[in-house]
Short mmCIF file of C-alpha atoms in Angstrom, two decimals:
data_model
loop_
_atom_site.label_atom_id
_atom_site.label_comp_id
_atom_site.label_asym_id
_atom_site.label_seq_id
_atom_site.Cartn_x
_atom_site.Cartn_y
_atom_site.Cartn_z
CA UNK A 584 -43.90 -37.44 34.62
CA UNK A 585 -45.69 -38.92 37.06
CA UNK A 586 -46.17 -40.31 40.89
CA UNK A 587 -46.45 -43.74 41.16
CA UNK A 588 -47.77 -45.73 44.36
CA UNK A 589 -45.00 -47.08 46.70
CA UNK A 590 -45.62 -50.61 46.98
CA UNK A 591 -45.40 -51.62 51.15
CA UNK A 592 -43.97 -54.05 53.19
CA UNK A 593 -46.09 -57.15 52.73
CA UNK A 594 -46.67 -56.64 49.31
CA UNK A 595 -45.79 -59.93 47.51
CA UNK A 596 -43.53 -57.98 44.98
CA UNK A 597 -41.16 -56.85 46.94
CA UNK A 598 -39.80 -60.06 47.97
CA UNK A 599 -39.33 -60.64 43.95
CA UNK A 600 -36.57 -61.29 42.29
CA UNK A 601 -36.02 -58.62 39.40
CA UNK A 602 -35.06 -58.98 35.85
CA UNK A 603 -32.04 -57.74 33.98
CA UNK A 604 -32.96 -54.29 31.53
CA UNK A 605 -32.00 -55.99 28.04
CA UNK A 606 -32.68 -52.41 25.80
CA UNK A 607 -33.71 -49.35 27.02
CA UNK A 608 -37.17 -48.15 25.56
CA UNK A 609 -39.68 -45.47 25.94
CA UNK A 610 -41.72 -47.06 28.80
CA UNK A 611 -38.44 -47.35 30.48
CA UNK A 612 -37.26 -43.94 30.15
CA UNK A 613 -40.92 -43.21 31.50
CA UNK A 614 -40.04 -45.25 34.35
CA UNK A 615 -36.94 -43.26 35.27
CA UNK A 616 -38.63 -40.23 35.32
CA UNK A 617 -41.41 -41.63 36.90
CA UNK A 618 -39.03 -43.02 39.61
CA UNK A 619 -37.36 -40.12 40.27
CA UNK A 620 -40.50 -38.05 40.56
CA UNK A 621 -41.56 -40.17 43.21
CA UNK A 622 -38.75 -40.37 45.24
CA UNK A 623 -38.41 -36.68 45.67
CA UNK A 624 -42.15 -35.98 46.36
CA UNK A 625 -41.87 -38.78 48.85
CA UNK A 626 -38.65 -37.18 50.23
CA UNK A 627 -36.55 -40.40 50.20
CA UNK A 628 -32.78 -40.71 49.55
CA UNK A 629 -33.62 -43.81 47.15
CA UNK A 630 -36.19 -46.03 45.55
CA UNK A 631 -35.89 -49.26 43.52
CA UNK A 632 -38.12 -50.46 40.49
CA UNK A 633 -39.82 -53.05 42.22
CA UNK A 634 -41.09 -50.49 45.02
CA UNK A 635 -43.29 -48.97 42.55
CA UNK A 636 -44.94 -52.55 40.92
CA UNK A 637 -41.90 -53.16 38.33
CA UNK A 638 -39.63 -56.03 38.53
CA UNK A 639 -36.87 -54.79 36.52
CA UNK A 640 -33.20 -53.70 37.55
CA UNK A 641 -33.45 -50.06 37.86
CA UNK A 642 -32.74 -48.04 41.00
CA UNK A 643 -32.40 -44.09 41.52
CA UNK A 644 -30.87 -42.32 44.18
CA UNK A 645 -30.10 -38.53 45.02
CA UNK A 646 -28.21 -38.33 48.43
CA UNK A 647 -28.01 -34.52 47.62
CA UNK A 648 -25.62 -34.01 45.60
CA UNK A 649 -27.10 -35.07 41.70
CA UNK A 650 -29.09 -37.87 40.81
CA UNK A 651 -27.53 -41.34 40.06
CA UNK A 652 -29.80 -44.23 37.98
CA UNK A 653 -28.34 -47.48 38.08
CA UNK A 654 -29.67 -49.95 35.27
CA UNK A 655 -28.81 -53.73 36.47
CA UNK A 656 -26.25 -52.32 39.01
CA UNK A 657 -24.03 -55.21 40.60
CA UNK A 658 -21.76 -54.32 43.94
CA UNK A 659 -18.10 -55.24 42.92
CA UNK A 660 -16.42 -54.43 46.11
CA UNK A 661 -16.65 -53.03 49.52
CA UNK A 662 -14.49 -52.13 52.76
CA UNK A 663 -14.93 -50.54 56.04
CA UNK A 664 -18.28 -50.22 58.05
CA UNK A 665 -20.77 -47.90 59.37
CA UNK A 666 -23.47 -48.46 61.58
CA UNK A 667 -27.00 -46.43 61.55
CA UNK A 668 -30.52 -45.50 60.99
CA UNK A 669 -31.83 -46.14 57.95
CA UNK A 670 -36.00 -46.30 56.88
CA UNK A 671 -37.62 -47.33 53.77
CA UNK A 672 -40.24 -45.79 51.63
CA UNK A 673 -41.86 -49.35 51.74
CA UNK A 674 -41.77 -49.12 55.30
CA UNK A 675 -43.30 -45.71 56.24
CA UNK A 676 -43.16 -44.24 59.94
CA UNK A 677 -40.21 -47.25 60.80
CA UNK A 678 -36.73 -47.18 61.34
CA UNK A 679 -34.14 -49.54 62.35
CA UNK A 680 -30.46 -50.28 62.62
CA UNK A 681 -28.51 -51.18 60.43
CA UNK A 682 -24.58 -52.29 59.68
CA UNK A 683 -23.85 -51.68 55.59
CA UNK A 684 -19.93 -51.22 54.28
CA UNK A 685 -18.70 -47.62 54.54
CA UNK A 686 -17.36 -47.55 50.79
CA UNK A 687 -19.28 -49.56 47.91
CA UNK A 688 -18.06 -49.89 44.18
CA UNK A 689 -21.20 -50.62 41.63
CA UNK A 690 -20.88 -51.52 38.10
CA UNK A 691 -24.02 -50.69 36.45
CA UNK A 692 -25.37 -48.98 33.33
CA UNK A 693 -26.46 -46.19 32.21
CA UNK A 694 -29.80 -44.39 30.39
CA UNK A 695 -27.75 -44.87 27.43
CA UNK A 696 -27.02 -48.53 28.42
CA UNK A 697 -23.12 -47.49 29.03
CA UNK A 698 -21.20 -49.30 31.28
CA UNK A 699 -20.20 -47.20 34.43
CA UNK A 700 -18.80 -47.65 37.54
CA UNK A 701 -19.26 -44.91 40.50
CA UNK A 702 -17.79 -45.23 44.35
CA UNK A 703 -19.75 -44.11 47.46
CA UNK A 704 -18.80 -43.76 51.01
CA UNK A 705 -21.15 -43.22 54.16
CA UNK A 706 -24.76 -42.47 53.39
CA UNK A 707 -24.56 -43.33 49.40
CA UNK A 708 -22.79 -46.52 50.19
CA UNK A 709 -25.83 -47.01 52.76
CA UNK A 710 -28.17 -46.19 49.93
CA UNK A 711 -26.35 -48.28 46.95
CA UNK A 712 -26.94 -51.46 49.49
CA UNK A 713 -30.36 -50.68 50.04
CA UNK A 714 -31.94 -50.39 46.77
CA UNK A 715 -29.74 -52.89 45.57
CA UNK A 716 -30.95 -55.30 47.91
CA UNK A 717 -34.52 -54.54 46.81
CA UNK A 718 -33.62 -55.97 43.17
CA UNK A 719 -33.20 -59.53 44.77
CA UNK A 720 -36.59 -58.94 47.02
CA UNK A 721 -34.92 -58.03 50.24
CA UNK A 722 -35.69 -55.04 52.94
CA UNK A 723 -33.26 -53.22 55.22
CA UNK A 724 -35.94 -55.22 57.84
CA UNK A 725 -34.11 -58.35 57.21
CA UNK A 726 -31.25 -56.92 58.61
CA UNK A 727 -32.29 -54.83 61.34
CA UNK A 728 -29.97 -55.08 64.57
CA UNK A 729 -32.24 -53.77 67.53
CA UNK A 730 -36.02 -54.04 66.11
CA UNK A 731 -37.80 -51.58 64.04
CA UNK A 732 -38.72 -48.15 65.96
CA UNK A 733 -41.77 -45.85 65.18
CA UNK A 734 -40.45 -42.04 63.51
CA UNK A 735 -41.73 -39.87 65.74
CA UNK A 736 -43.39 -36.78 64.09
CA UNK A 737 -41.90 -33.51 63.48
CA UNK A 738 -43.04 -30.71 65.09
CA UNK A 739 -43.69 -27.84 63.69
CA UNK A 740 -42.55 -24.72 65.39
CA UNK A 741 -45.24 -22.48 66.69
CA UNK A 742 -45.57 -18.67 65.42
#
């Protein structure tokens, strides 16, 4: 597989709409992988399609635990609410903000086009928001409560 440039904020893609995954083929499969790849060399919780140049409905997210693709993914029902940081690959060395639902229901499919549905709470409810709302061209900015802040570097213990 490979690593594939994150697209930043400002790029014109990213405020795209993106298109519904009809079949699944080779090149997407390729994408997946490709996705994933990315996200963990990157270190991020989550990346969507469009943050690597592709405007199709295809997010991937690992909060830890296993990873989770979502093929056209569509939130079907929330409750609750948490408030907190959150940052975006697209948006290196930022942070802001932000209120999301504490539990999130998706419907989406699978690499074998299946229909699924999978529940989240806390920080994978945060992330199925997120990279959901980058499918319909829209960054965690947009919704930032106190103005973005600069990451401030880690230190790295002396010997």
């Amino acid at each position: 597989m490979a690593i594939r440039e994150v697209r930043e904020i400002g790029d014109e893609i990213l405020g795209k709409q993106c298109k519904e995954v009809k079949k699944m083929t080779i090149r997407t499969k390729i994408l997946i992988g490709d996705m994933l790849d990315t996200m963990y060399e990157k270190m991020g919780v989550g990346l969507a399609a469009p943050q690597v140049g592709i405007l199709k409905q295809i997010v991937v997210i690992d909060v830890g635990e296993e990873p989770i693709v979502l093929i056209n993914p569509e939130i079907i029902e929330t409750s609750g609410e948490q408030t907190g940081e959150e940052g975006c690959l697209s948006v290196p060395g930022k942070w802001g903000i932000v209120t999301r639902p504490n539990y999130v229901k998706v419907r989406a499919l699978n690499e074998e086009m299946e229909e699924f549905e999978i529940e989240g709470e806390g920080l994978l409810a945060r992330a199925f928001c997120h990279e959901i709302d980058h499918l319909s061209g829209h960054l965690y900015v947009d919704k930032v409560e106190d103005g973005l802040h600069d990451v401030e570097p880690v230190e790295e213990p002396e010997d």
